[in-house]
XYZ file of N, CA, C and O in Angstrom:
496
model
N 0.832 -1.183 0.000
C 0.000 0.000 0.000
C 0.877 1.246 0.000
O 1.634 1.478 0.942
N 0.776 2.026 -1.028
C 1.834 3.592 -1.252
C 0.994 4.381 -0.426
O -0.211 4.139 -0.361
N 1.408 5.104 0.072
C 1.118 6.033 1.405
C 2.009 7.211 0.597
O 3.131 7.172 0.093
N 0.776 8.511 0.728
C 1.681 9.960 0.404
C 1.269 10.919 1.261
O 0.132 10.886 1.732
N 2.181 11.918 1.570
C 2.190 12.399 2.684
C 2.803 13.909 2.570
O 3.975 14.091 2.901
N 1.949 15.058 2.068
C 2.242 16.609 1.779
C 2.567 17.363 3.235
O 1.971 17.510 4.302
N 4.092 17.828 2.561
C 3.926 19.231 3.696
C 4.429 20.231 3.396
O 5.585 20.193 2.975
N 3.663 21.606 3.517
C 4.344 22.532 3.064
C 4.271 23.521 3.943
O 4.202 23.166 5.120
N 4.263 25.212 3.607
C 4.402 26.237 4.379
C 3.306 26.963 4.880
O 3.390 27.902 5.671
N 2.062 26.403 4.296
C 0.704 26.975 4.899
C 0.420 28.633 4.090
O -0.396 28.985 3.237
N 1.433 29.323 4.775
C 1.453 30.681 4.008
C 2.675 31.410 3.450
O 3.775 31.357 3.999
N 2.414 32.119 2.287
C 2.944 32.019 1.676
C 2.828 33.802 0.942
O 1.842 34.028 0.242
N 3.748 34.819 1.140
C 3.629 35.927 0.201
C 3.833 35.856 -0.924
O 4.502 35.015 -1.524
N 2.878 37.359 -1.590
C 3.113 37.047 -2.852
C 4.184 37.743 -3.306
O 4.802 38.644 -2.740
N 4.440 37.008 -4.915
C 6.289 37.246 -5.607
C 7.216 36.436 -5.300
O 8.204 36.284 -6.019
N 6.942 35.508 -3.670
C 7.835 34.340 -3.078
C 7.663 32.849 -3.549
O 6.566 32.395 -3.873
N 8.744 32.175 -3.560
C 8.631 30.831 -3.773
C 7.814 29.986 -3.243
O 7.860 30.071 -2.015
N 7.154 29.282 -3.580
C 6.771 28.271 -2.693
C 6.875 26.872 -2.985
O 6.766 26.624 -4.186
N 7.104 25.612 -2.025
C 7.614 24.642 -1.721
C 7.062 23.912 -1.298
O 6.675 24.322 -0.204
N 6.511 22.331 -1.610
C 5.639 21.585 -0.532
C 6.939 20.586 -1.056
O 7.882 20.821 -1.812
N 6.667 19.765 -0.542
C 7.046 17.944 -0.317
C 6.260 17.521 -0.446
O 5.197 17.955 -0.002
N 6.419 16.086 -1.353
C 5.338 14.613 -0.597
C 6.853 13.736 -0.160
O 7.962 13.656 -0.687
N 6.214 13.148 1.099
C 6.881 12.246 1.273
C 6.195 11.034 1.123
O 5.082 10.920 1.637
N 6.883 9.776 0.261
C 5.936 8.481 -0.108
C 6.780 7.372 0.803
O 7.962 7.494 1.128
N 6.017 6.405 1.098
C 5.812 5.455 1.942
C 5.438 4.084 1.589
O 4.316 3.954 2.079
N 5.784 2.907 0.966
C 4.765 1.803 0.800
C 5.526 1.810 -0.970
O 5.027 0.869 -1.588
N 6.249 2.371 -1.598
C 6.943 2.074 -2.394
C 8.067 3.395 -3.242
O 7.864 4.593 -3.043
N 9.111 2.930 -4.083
C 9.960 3.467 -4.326
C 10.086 4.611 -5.701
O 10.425 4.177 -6.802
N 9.848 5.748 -5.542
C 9.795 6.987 -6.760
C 10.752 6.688 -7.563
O 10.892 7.258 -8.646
N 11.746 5.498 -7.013
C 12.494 5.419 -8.226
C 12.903 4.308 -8.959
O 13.773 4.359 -9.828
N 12.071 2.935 -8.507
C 11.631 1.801 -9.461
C 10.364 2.058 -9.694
O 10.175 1.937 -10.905
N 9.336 2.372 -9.102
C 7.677 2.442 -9.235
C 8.032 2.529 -10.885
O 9.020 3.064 -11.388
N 6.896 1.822 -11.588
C 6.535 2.499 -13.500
C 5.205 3.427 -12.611
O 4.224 3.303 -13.343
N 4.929 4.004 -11.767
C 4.496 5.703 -11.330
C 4.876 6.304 -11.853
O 6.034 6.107 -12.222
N 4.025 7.705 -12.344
C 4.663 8.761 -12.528
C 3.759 9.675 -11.415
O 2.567 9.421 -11.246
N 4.521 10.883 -10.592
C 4.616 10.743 -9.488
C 4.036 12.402 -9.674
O 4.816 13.078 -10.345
N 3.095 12.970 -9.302
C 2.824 13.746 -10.153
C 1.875 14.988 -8.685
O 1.347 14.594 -7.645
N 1.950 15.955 -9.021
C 1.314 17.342 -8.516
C 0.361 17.774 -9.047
O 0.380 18.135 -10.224
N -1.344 17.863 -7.807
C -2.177 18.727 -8.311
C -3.244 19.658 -7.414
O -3.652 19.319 -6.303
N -3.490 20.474 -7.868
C -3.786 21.708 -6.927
C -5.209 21.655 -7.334
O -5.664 21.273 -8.412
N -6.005 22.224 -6.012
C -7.680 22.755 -6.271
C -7.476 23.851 -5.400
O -7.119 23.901 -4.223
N -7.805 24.791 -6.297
C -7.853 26.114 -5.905
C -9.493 26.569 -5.236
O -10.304 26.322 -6.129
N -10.009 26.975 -4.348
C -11.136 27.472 -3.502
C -12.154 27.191 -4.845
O -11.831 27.513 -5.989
N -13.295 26.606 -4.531
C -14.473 27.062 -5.434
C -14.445 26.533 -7.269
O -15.160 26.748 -8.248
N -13.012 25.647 -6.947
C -12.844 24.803 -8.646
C -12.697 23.949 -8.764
O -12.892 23.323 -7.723
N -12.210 22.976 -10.094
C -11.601 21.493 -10.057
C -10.199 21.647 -9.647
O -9.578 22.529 -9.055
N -9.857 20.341 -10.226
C -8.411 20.102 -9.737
C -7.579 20.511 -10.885
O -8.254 20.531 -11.915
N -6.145 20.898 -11.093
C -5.762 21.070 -11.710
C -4.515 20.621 -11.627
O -3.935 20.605 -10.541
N -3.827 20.118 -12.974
C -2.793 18.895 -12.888
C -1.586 19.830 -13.158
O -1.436 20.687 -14.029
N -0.778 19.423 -12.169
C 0.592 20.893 -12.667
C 1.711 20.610 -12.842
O 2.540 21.421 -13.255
N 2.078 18.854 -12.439
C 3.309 18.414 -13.184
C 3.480 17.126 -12.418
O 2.715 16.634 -11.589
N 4.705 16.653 -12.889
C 4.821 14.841 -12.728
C 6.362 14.337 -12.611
O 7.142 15.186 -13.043
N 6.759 13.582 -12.303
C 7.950 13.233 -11.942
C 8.405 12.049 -12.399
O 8.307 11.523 -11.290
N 8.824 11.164 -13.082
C 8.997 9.812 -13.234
C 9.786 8.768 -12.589
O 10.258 9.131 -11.511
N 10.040 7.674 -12.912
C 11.073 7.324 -11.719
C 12.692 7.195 -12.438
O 13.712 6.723 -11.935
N 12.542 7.623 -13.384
C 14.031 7.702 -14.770
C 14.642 9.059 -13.902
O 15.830 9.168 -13.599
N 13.371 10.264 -13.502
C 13.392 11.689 -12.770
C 13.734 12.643 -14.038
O 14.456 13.595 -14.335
N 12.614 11.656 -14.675
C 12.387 12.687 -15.787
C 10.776 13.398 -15.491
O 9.778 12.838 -15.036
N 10.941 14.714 -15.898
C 9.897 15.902 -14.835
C 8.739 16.342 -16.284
O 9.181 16.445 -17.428
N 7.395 16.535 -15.974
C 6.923 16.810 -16.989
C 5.935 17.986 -16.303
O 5.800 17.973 -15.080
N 5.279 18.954 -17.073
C 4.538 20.231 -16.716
C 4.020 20.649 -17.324
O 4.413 20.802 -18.480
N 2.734 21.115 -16.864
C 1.809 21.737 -17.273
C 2.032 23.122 -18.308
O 2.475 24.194 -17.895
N 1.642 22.862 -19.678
C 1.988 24.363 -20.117
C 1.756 25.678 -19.516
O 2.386 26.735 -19.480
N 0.619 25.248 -19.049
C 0.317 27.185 -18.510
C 1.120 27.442 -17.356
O 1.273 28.615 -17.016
N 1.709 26.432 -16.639
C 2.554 26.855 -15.676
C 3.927 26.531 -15.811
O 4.768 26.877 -14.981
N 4.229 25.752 -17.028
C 6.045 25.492 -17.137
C 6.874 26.355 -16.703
O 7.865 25.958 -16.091
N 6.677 27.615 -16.902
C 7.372 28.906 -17.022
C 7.477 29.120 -15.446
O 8.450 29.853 -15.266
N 6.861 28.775 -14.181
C 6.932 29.203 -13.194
C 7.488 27.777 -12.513
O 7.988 28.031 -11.417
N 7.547 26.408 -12.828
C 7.052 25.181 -12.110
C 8.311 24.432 -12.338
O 8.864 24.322 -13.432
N 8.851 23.763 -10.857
C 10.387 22.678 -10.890
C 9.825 21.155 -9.914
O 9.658 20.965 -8.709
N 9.747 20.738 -10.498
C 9.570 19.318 -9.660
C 11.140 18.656 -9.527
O 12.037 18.511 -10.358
N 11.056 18.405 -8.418
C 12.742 17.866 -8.159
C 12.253 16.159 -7.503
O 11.274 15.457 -7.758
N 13.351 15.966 -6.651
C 13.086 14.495 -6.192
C 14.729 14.443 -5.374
O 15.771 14.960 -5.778
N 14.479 13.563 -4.006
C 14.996 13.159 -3.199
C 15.433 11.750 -3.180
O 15.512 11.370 -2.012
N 15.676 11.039 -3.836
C 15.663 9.737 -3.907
C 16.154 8.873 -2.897
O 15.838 7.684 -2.861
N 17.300 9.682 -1.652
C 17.565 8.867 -0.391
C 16.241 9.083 0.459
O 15.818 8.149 1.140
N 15.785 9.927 0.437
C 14.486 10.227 1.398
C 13.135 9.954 1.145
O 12.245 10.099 1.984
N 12.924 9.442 -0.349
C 11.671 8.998 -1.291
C 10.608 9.806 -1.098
O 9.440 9.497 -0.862
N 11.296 11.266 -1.260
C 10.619 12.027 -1.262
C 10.662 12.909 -3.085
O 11.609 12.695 -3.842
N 9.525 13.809 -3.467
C 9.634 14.686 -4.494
C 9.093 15.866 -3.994
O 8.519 15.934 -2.907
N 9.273 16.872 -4.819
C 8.603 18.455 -4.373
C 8.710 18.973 -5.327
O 9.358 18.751 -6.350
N 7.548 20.283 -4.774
C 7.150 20.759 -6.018
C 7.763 22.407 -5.534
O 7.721 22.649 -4.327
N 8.299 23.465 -6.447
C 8.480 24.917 -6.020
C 7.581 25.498 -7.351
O 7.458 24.933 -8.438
N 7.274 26.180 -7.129
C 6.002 27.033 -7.952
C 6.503 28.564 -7.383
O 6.421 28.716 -6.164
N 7.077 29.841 -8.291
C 7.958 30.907 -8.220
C 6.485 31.905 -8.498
O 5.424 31.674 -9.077
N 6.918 32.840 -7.927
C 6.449 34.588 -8.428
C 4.753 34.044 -8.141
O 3.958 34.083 -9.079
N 4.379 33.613 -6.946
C 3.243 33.194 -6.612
C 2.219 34.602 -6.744
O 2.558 35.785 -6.707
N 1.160 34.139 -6.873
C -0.361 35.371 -6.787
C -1.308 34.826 -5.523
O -0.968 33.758 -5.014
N -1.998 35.229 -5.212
C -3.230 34.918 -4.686
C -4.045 33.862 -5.513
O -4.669 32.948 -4.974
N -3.992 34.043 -6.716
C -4.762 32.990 -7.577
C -3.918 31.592 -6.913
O -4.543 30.581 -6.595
N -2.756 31.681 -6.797
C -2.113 30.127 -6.578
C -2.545 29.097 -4.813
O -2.228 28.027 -4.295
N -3.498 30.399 -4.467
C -4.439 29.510 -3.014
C -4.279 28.565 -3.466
O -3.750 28.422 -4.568
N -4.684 27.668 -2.757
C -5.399 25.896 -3.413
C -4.663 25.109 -2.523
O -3.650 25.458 -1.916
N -5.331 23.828 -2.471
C -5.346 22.406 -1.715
C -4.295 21.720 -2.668
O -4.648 21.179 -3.715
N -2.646 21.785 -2.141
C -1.500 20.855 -3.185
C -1.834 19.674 -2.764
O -2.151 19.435 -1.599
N -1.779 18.642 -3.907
C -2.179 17.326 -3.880
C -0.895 16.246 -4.388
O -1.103 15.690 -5.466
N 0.247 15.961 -3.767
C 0.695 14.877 -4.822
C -0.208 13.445 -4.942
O -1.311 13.323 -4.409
N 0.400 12.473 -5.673
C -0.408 11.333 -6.546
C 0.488 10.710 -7.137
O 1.603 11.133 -7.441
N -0.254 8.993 -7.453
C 0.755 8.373 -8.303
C -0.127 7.923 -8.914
O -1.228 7.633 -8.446
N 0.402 7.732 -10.638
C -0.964 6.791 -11.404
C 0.296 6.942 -12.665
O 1.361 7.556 -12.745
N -0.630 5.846 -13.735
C 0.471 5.804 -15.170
C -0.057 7.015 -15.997
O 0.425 7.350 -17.080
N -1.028 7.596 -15.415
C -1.368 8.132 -16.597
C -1.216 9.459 -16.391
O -1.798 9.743 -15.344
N -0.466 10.880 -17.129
C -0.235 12.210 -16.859
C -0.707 12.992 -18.585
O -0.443 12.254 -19.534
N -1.102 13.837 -18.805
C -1.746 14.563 -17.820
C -3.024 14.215 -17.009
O -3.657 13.491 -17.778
N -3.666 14.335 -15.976
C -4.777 14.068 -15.678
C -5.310 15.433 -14.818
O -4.638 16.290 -14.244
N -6.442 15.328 -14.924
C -7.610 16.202 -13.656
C -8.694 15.846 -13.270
O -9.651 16.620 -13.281
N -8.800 14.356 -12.764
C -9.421 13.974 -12.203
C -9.073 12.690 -11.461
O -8.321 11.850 -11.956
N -9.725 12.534 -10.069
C -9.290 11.496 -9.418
C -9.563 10.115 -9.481
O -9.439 9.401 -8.486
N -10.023 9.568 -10.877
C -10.020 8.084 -10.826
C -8.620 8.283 -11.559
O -7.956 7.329 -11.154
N -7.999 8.866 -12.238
C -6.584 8.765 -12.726
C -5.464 8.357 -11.885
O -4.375 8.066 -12.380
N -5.690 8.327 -10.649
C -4.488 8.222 -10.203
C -4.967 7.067 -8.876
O -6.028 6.931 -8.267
N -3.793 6.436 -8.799
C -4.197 5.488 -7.486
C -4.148 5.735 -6.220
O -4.889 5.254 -5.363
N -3.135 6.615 -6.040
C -2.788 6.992 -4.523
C -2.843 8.158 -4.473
O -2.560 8.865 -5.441
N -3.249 8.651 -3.244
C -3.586 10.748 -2.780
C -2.707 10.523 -1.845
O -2.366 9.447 -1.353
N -2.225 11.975 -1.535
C -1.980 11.986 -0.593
C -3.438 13.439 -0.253
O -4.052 14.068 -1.115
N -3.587 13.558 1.437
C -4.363 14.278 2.204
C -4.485 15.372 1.578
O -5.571 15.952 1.589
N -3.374 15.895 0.887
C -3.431 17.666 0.379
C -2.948 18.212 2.193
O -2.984 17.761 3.338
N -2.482 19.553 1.391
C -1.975 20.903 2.058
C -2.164 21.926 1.798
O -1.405 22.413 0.960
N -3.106 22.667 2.286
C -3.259 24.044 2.067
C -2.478 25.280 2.049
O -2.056 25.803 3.080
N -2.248 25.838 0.637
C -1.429 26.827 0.757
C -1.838 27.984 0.231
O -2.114 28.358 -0.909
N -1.822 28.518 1.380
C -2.679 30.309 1.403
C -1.388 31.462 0.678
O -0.379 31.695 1.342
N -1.585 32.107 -0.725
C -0.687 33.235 -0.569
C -1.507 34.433 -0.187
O -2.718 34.600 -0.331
N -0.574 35.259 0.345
C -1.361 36.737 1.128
C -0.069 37.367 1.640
O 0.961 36.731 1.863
N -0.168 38.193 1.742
C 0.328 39.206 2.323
C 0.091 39.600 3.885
O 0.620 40.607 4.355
């Protein structure tokens, strides 16, 4: 059973970086055929799919956000994270990592494992 497990900074100004983790549990980001992947629901919308990780740690992203978006990976700690730059208020939302074969996705039968989500408020 893969177990995922988000943590990030809660709040967050805007123009600043921001940073969550998943840490996974119950199998390895870097044999899994997972692709290991980030997605956000912003207040009052769907989900939205914002990038993916493989276990080669080859990184894939969302066009509308490539330009702002780095998925990295920890591989002694079997952990990945996501930094998302020059944040707005629009970038509120519930971060979600996930594992499933299939990317892009925005919706949750796509993927097999959630983790809880983390809420990350930008504001001032």
């Amino acid at each position: 059973q893969v177990q995922l497990q988000e943590s990030g900074p809660g709040l967050v100004k805007p123009s600043q970086m921001l940073s969550v983790t998943c840490t996974v549990s119950g199998g390895s980001i870097t044999t899994s055929d997972y692709a290991w992947s980030w997605i956000r629901q912003p207040p009052g919308k769907g989900l939205e799919w914002m990038g993916a990780i493989g276990s080669d740690g080859s990184s894939y992203y969302s066009p509308s956000l490539k330009s702002r978006t780095s998925i990295s990976r920890d591989a002694s700690k079997n952990q990945f994270s996501l930094q998302l730059s020059s944040v707005t208020p629009e970038d509120t939302a519930v971060y979600y990592c996930a594992s499933g074969f299939r990317i892009p996705a925005d919706y949750r039968g796509a993927y097999d494992y959630w983790g809880q989500g983390t809420q990350v408020t930008v504001s001032s």
